[in-house]
Amino acid sequence: MKQRVVSGMRPTGRLHIGHFHGVLENWIRIQDQLDCFFFVADWHSLTTEYADTAAIRDNIREMVLDWVAFGLDPEKSVIFRQSLVPHHAELNLILSMITPVSWLERCPTYKEMQENLDTKDLSTFGFLGYPVLMAADIILYKATRVPVGQDQLPHLEITREIARRFNHLYGQVFPEPAALLTETPKLLGLDGRKMSKSYNNSIYLSDTAEETGKKIKSMMTDPARIRRNDPGDPDVCVAFNLHRIYVPQEKRDEIIPACRNATIGCVECKKILAECLNERLAPFRAKRVELAKNPEFVDNLLQDGSARASKISDAVMTEVRSALKL
Ligand code: TRP
Ligand code: SF4
């Protein structure tokens, strides 16, 4: 039997190229081999955004357009929205009954996020219960594999503990899902910090070729290379971390010595990068523009996918209620 895969993303809006080369490309790769369920974790975004929900609708639309334009295929994977499958909430409630509060308080992401997002009041029941909802998301489909980044491993460990506890109390229902660890290449943003929406230093999948060109023009290079005649070092050049992804090897092998002996200037060098990046993303961006022309595309796709997901989750919930003698 094929492994069953479940993974979700909180709807944070348009994705940048770092998301693409991390999570999304990985999802796209496995959808050909495994039985995949990918969903918009909109209830999870409420755990931190409950006070201002105005952006969620748009964020969902933009994110799903990126997913599909860049290669996630609704024919191959079940693509759905968490809040359209209320079984997630029912299982979350049941799992909350058997989850010790101490497991949640001990979770390293809990205190970390509370400290990092100190402008928001995260002393809520829902935020503490984030990993319980995530466990429900996963075991609701009896997933056996969960593609996640390193940062999500503590959550997955709690999922496994909750599944084990459920099986122990009520009889064997759930497999214990294992992580499919996603190697996320750390992409640097325009300013040399990690690429992140909140730093305003990102190249978005949906940016036009022109916007991308402008951004790359402003991108940091080797900080020691101040004048055109100064020799540079690609190993410490911020832009060059993108050359490694987008510029073909042979071309890079020309650029490296040319940078070191100052026979190429940064302006020209970054122009090459912009051309290669734009060329690589062009077909996906064109598809995105096409898909976005239909204002109902995302809603329809999520309705469809959620109906497919519900068929599976419905059967599992019947089993759960029966195991609990409800
Ligand atoms: N917590 C995940 C993240 O922030 C999103 C998520 C919610 C998820 N439910 C999930 C990921 C279930 C995998 C499986 O990235
Ligand atoms: Fe970076 Fe290219 Fe400038 Fe060298 S020439 S510092 S690799 S942008």
Short mmCIF file of C-alpha atoms and ligand atoms in Angstrom, two decimals:
data_model
loop_
_atom_site.label_atom_id
_atom_site.label_comp_id
_atom_site.label_asym_id
_atom_site.label_seq_id
_atom_site.Cartn_x
_atom_site.Cartn_y
_atom_site.Cartn_z
CA MET A 1 0.00 0.00 0.00
CA LYS A 2 1.06 3.55 -0.74
CA GLN A 3 2.13 5.69 2.19
CA ARG A 4 -0.53 8.22 3.14
CA VAL A 5 0.88 11.73 3.40
CA VAL A 6 -0.72 14.72 5.10
CA SER A 7 0.75 18.19 5.34
CA GLY A 8 -0.57 21.69 5.80
CA MET A 9 0.52 25.29 5.52
CA ARG A 10 -0.88 28.23 7.40
CA PRO A 11 -2.24 30.79 4.95
CA THR A 12 0.32 33.57 5.15
CA GLY A 13 -0.33 34.88 1.65
CA ARG A 14 1.91 34.90 -1.39
CA LEU A 15 4.84 32.50 -1.22
CA HIS A 16 8.42 33.54 -1.88
CA ILE A 17 11.11 31.55 -3.69
CA GLY A 18 12.39 30.24 -0.37
CA HIS A 19 9.04 28.55 0.24
CA PHE A 20 9.16 27.09 -3.24
CA HIS A 21 12.60 25.52 -2.95
CA GLY A 22 11.86 24.32 0.56
CA VAL A 23 8.40 22.96 1.15
CA LEU A 24 6.48 23.29 -2.09
CA GLU A 25 8.95 21.58 -4.43
CA ASN A 26 9.05 18.71 -2.00
CA TRP A 27 5.25 18.37 -2.00
CA ILE A 28 5.24 18.47 -5.79
CA ARG A 29 7.85 15.74 -5.98
CA ILE A 30 6.06 13.31 -3.66
CA GLN A 31 2.58 13.75 -5.11
CA ASP A 32 3.56 11.40 -7.96
CA GLN A 33 4.51 8.54 -5.67
CA LEU A 34 2.42 8.81 -2.53
CA ASP A 35 -1.20 9.23 -1.52
CA CYS A 36 -1.12 12.92 -0.66
CA PHE A 37 -3.40 15.30 1.24
CA PHE A 38 -2.34 18.94 1.31
CA PHE A 39 -4.38 21.53 3.12
CA VAL A 40 -4.71 25.16 4.08
CA ALA A 41 -4.42 25.28 7.86
CA ASP A 42 -6.70 28.28 8.32
CA TRP A 43 -7.77 27.37 11.85
CA HIS A 44 -4.12 27.16 12.80
CA SER A 45 -3.58 30.70 11.61
CA LEU A 46 -6.32 31.80 14.01
CA THR A 47 -4.15 30.69 16.92
CA THR A 48 -1.98 33.76 16.33
CA GLU A 49 -4.16 35.99 14.09
CA TYR A 50 -7.45 35.80 15.97
CA ALA A 51 -7.50 39.52 16.66
CA ASP A 52 -7.27 40.52 13.01
CA THR A 53 -8.73 38.06 10.54
CA ALA A 54 -9.22 40.50 7.66
CA ALA A 55 -6.36 39.09 5.58
CA ILE A 56 -7.09 35.39 5.86
CA ARG A 57 -9.41 35.06 2.85
CA ASP A 58 -6.97 36.79 0.50
CA ASN A 59 -4.04 34.92 1.97
CA ILE A 60 -5.71 31.61 1.24
CA ARG A 61 -6.41 32.57 -2.34
CA GLU A 62 -2.87 33.82 -3.01
CA MET A 63 -1.26 30.79 -1.43
CA VAL A 64 -3.36 28.25 -3.28
CA LEU A 65 -2.76 30.05 -6.59
CA ASP A 66 0.96 29.65 -5.93
CA TRP A 67 0.53 25.98 -5.03
CA VAL A 68 -1.29 25.07 -8.20
CA ALA A 69 0.53 27.36 -10.63
CA PHE A 70 3.87 26.01 -9.49
CA GLY A 71 2.88 22.38 -9.80
CA LEU A 72 0.68 21.01 -7.06
CA ASP A 73 -1.91 19.02 -8.98
CA PRO A 74 -5.49 18.60 -7.74
CA GLU A 75 -5.79 15.46 -9.90
CA LYS A 76 -2.91 13.82 -8.08
CA SER A 77 -3.33 15.17 -4.56
CA VAL A 78 -6.30 16.04 -2.41
CA ILE A 79 -5.99 19.79 -1.89
CA PHE A 80 -8.37 21.17 0.71
CA ARG A 81 -9.13 23.66 3.44
CA GLN A 82 -9.11 22.61 7.08
CA SER A 83 -12.14 24.67 8.09
CA LEU A 84 -14.25 23.06 5.37
CA VAL A 85 -13.77 19.67 7.01
CA PRO A 86 -15.29 20.02 10.49
CA HIS A 87 -14.08 16.54 11.46
CA HIS A 88 -10.74 18.24 12.22
CA ALA A 89 -12.51 20.14 14.99
CA GLU A 90 -14.34 17.09 16.32
CA LEU A 91 -11.18 15.01 16.51
CA ASN A 92 -9.30 17.96 18.01
CA LEU A 93 -11.88 18.06 20.80
CA ILE A 94 -11.61 14.35 21.49
CA LEU A 95 -7.82 14.40 21.44
CA SER A 96 -7.83 17.37 23.81
CA MET A 97 -9.46 15.14 26.42
CA ILE A 98 -6.52 12.73 26.46
CA THR A 99 -3.63 15.19 26.04
CA PRO A 100 -1.86 16.19 29.26
CA VAL A 101 -1.40 19.95 29.50
CA SER A 102 2.20 19.33 30.55
CA TRP A 103 3.02 17.90 27.09
CA LEU A 104 1.85 21.15 25.53
CA GLU A 105 3.58 23.47 28.00
CA ARG A 106 6.81 21.57 27.50
CA CYS A 107 6.69 21.95 23.71
CA PRO A 108 9.68 24.14 22.78
CA THR A 109 7.77 26.04 20.07
CA TYR A 110 5.21 27.14 22.65
CA LYS A 111 7.40 29.42 24.76
CA GLU A 112 9.53 30.41 21.78
CA MET A 113 6.61 31.72 19.78
CA GLN A 114 5.09 33.43 22.78
CA GLU A 115 8.35 35.32 23.27
CA ASN A 116 8.95 36.06 19.57
CA LEU A 117 5.43 37.28 18.87
CA ASP A 118 5.35 39.45 21.96
CA THR A 119 3.07 42.02 20.32
CA LYS A 120 0.28 39.43 20.40
CA ASP A 121 -1.36 37.95 23.43
CA LEU A 122 -0.81 34.23 22.98
CA SER A 123 -1.85 33.16 26.45
CA THR A 124 -4.92 31.44 25.00
CA PHE A 125 -6.31 27.95 25.26
CA GLY A 126 -6.25 27.65 21.46
CA PHE A 127 -2.60 28.59 21.11
CA LEU A 128 -1.58 26.11 23.81
CA GLY A 129 -3.57 23.50 21.91
CA TYR A 130 -1.88 24.15 18.55
CA PRO A 131 -0.15 20.73 18.54
CA VAL A 132 -3.40 18.94 19.40
CA LEU A 133 -5.14 20.41 16.36
CA MET A 134 -2.12 19.48 14.29
CA ALA A 135 -2.29 15.91 15.60
CA ALA A 136 -5.96 15.82 14.62
CA ASP A 137 -5.10 17.08 11.10
CA ILE A 138 -2.67 14.25 10.62
CA ILE A 139 -4.24 11.20 12.20
CA LEU A 140 -7.72 12.07 10.87
CA TYR A 141 -6.49 10.63 7.57
CA LYS A 142 -4.44 7.86 9.19
CA ALA A 143 -1.35 9.43 7.69
CA THR A 144 1.87 7.44 7.87
CA ARG A 145 4.22 10.18 6.63
CA VAL A 146 4.27 13.91 7.31
CA PRO A 147 6.55 16.18 5.28
CA VAL A 148 7.71 18.89 7.66
CA GLY A 149 10.71 21.07 8.32
CA GLN A 150 12.99 20.69 11.31
CA ASP A 151 11.01 23.31 13.23
CA GLN A 152 7.89 21.12 13.23
CA LEU A 153 9.51 17.98 14.67
CA PRO A 154 8.42 18.68 18.26
CA HIS A 155 4.83 18.93 17.03
CA LEU A 156 5.09 15.67 15.19
CA GLU A 157 6.49 14.00 18.28
CA ILE A 158 3.41 15.13 20.21
CA THR A 159 1.23 13.77 17.40
CA ARG A 160 2.86 10.38 17.79
CA GLU A 161 2.41 10.45 21.55
CA ILE A 162 -1.25 11.38 21.23
CA ALA A 163 -1.87 8.62 18.66
CA ARG A 164 -0.18 6.10 20.94
CA ARG A 165 -2.23 7.21 23.91
CA PHE A 166 -5.46 7.02 21.93
CA ASN A 167 -4.66 3.49 20.76
CA HIS A 168 -3.72 2.48 24.29
CA LEU A 169 -6.99 3.79 25.76
CA TYR A 170 -9.48 2.83 23.07
CA GLY A 171 -7.86 0.16 20.90
CA GLN A 172 -5.70 0.32 17.81
CA VAL A 173 -7.09 2.90 15.38
CA PHE A 174 -4.22 5.14 14.30
CA PRO A 175 -0.79 4.49 12.79
CA GLU A 176 2.01 6.55 14.32
CA PRO A 177 3.05 8.92 11.56
CA ALA A 178 6.75 9.45 10.80
CA ALA A 179 8.37 12.67 9.63
CA LEU A 180 9.49 13.05 6.05
CA LEU A 181 12.09 15.65 6.84
CA THR A 182 12.23 18.45 4.28
CA GLU A 183 15.70 19.81 3.68
CA THR A 184 15.16 23.54 3.48
CA PRO A 185 18.02 25.34 1.82
CA LYS A 186 18.35 28.56 3.75
CA LEU A 187 17.72 31.28 1.18
CA LEU A 188 19.04 34.74 1.88
CA GLY A 189 16.82 37.70 1.15
CA LEU A 190 17.73 40.91 -0.67
CA ASP A 191 19.37 42.37 2.46
CA GLY A 192 21.37 39.28 3.40
CA ARG A 193 19.06 38.20 6.22
CA LYS A 194 16.99 35.02 5.94
CA MET A 195 14.31 35.49 3.29
CA SER A 196 11.11 36.24 5.16
CA LYS A 197 7.88 38.05 4.51
CA SER A 198 8.27 40.03 7.72
CA TYR A 199 11.69 41.40 6.71
CA ASN A 200 10.34 42.74 3.42
CA ASN A 201 13.33 41.21 1.61
CA SER A 202 11.66 38.53 -0.47
CA ILE A 203 11.28 37.65 -4.12
CA TYR A 204 7.75 36.34 -4.53
CA LEU A 205 6.74 33.58 -6.89
CA SER A 206 4.07 35.92 -8.19
CA ASP A 207 6.38 38.90 -8.79
CA THR A 208 6.63 39.94 -12.43
CA ALA A 209 9.93 39.62 -14.28
CA GLU A 210 10.30 43.39 -14.00
CA GLU A 211 9.69 43.48 -10.26
CA THR A 212 12.17 40.64 -9.87
CA GLY A 213 14.77 42.49 -11.95
CA LYS A 214 14.44 45.58 -9.79
CA LYS A 215 14.73 43.59 -6.58
CA ILE A 216 17.83 41.75 -7.73
CA LYS A 217 19.39 45.02 -8.83
CA SER A 218 19.06 46.25 -5.24
CA MET A 219 20.28 42.99 -3.74
CA MET A 220 23.37 43.01 -1.53
CA THR A 221 26.55 41.52 -2.97
CA ASP A 222 29.98 41.09 -1.38
CA PRO A 223 30.00 43.97 1.13
CA ALA A 224 33.77 44.37 0.69
CA ARG A 225 33.39 45.00 -3.03
CA ILE A 226 32.73 48.72 -3.03
CA ARG A 227 34.16 49.87 -6.37
CA ARG A 228 33.97 48.18 -9.73
CA ASN A 229 37.74 47.49 -9.59
CA ASP A 230 37.66 45.81 -6.18
CA PRO A 231 37.97 42.04 -6.41
CA GLY A 232 34.96 40.19 -4.98
CA ASP A 233 34.25 36.86 -3.34
CA PRO A 234 31.19 34.89 -4.46
CA ASP A 235 31.35 32.84 -1.25
CA VAL A 236 30.36 35.86 0.82
CA CYS A 237 28.16 37.47 -1.84
CA VAL A 238 24.48 37.58 -0.91
CA ALA A 239 23.30 37.56 -4.53
CA PHE A 240 25.46 34.57 -5.35
CA ASN A 241 23.41 32.33 -3.04
CA LEU A 242 20.72 32.68 -5.68
CA HIS A 243 23.16 32.13 -8.55
CA ARG A 244 23.73 28.70 -7.02
CA ILE A 245 20.07 27.86 -7.59
CA TYR A 246 19.27 29.59 -10.85
CA VAL A 247 22.45 30.12 -12.88
CA PRO A 248 23.72 27.03 -14.74
CA GLN A 249 26.98 25.55 -13.48
CA GLU A 250 29.02 26.42 -16.60
CA LYS A 251 28.03 30.04 -16.32
CA ARG A 252 28.81 30.08 -12.61
CA ASP A 253 32.24 28.64 -13.34
CA GLU A 254 32.90 31.68 -15.53
CA ILE A 255 31.52 34.16 -13.01
CA ILE A 256 33.54 32.97 -10.00
CA PRO A 257 37.03 33.81 -11.37
CA ALA A 258 35.68 36.91 -13.10
CA CYS A 259 34.36 38.19 -9.78
CA ARG A 260 37.61 37.37 -7.98
CA ASN A 261 39.71 39.35 -10.46
CA ALA A 262 37.13 42.07 -11.00
CA THR A 263 36.58 41.48 -14.68
CA ILE A 264 32.84 41.31 -14.16
CA GLY A 265 30.84 43.98 -12.36
CA CYS A 266 28.03 43.28 -9.93
CA VAL A 267 25.49 45.01 -12.12
CA GLU A 268 26.19 42.71 -15.03
CA CYS A 269 26.51 39.68 -12.77
CA LYS A 270 23.12 40.28 -11.16
CA LYS A 271 21.58 40.87 -14.57
CA ILE A 272 22.57 37.33 -15.49
CA LEU A 273 20.97 36.09 -12.29
CA ALA A 274 17.74 37.98 -12.93
CA GLU A 275 17.51 36.59 -16.46
CA CYS A 276 18.04 33.00 -15.34
CA LEU A 277 15.60 33.28 -12.43
CA ASN A 278 12.93 34.90 -14.56
CA GLU A 279 13.36 32.33 -17.29
CA ARG A 280 12.99 29.48 -14.84
CA LEU A 281 9.84 30.87 -13.20
CA ALA A 282 8.22 32.28 -16.35
CA PRO A 283 6.00 29.31 -17.26
CA PHE A 284 4.66 29.02 -13.70
CA ARG A 285 4.08 32.74 -13.42
CA ALA A 286 2.18 32.69 -16.72
CA LYS A 287 0.04 29.86 -15.45
CA ARG A 288 -0.63 31.78 -12.26
CA VAL A 289 -1.83 34.80 -14.21
CA GLU A 290 -4.19 32.52 -16.17
CA LEU A 291 -5.58 30.81 -13.07
CA ALA A 292 -6.07 34.13 -11.29
CA LYS A 293 -8.37 35.32 -14.07
CA ASN A 294 -11.09 33.04 -12.74
CA PRO A 295 -12.15 34.54 -9.41
CA GLU A 296 -13.82 31.28 -8.41
CA PHE A 297 -10.94 28.99 -9.23
CA VAL A 298 -9.53 28.67 -5.72
CA ASP A 299 -12.92 28.41 -4.00
CA ASN A 300 -14.07 25.69 -6.37
CA LEU A 301 -10.86 23.76 -6.04
CA LEU A 302 -10.98 23.87 -2.24
CA GLN A 303 -14.67 22.91 -2.17
CA ASP A 304 -13.96 19.90 -4.35
CA GLY A 305 -10.88 18.82 -2.46
CA SER A 306 -12.60 19.28 0.89
CA ALA A 307 -15.49 17.05 -0.23
CA ARG A 308 -12.96 14.37 -1.19
CA ALA A 309 -11.12 14.74 2.11
CA SER A 310 -14.40 14.55 4.04
CA LYS A 311 -15.21 11.13 2.60
CA ILE A 312 -12.05 9.73 4.16
CA SER A 313 -12.30 11.66 7.41
CA ASP A 314 -15.94 10.68 7.80
CA ALA A 315 -15.08 6.98 7.80
CA VAL A 316 -12.27 7.50 10.29
CA MET A 317 -14.51 9.51 12.63
CA THR A 318 -17.08 6.71 12.57
CA GLU A 319 -14.33 4.40 13.75
CA VAL A 320 -13.22 6.91 16.41
CA ARG A 321 -16.71 7.37 17.85
CA SER A 322 -17.18 3.65 17.95
CA ALA A 323 -13.82 3.08 19.66
CA LEU A 324 -14.90 5.63 22.28
CA LYS A 325 -18.31 3.96 22.62
CA LEU A 326 -20.00 7.25 21.79
N1 TRP B 1 2.25 23.73 11.95
C1 TRP B 1 2.53 23.67 10.55
C2 TRP B 1 3.45 24.82 10.16
O1 TRP B 1 3.39 25.86 10.76
C3 TRP B 1 1.28 23.72 9.71
C4 TRP B 1 0.43 22.51 9.95
C5 TRP B 1 -0.80 22.49 10.56
C6 TRP B 1 0.74 21.17 9.58
N2 TRP B 1 -1.28 21.21 10.58
C7 TRP B 1 -0.36 20.38 10.00
C8 TRP B 1 1.84 20.58 8.94
C9 TRP B 1 -0.38 19.00 9.79
C10 TRP B 1 1.81 19.20 8.76
C11 TRP B 1 0.72 18.42 9.16
O2 TRP B 1 4.20 24.68 9.23
FE1 SF4 B 2 28.48 38.86 -6.17
FE2 SF4 B 2 28.57 38.72 -8.81
FE3 SF4 B 2 29.23 40.99 -7.54
FE4 SF4 B 2 30.82 38.86 -7.41
S1 SF4 B 2 30.31 40.01 -9.24
S2 SF4 B 2 30.22 40.19 -5.69
S3 SF4 B 2 29.33 37.18 -7.36
S4 SF4 B 2 27.23 40.01 -7.61
#
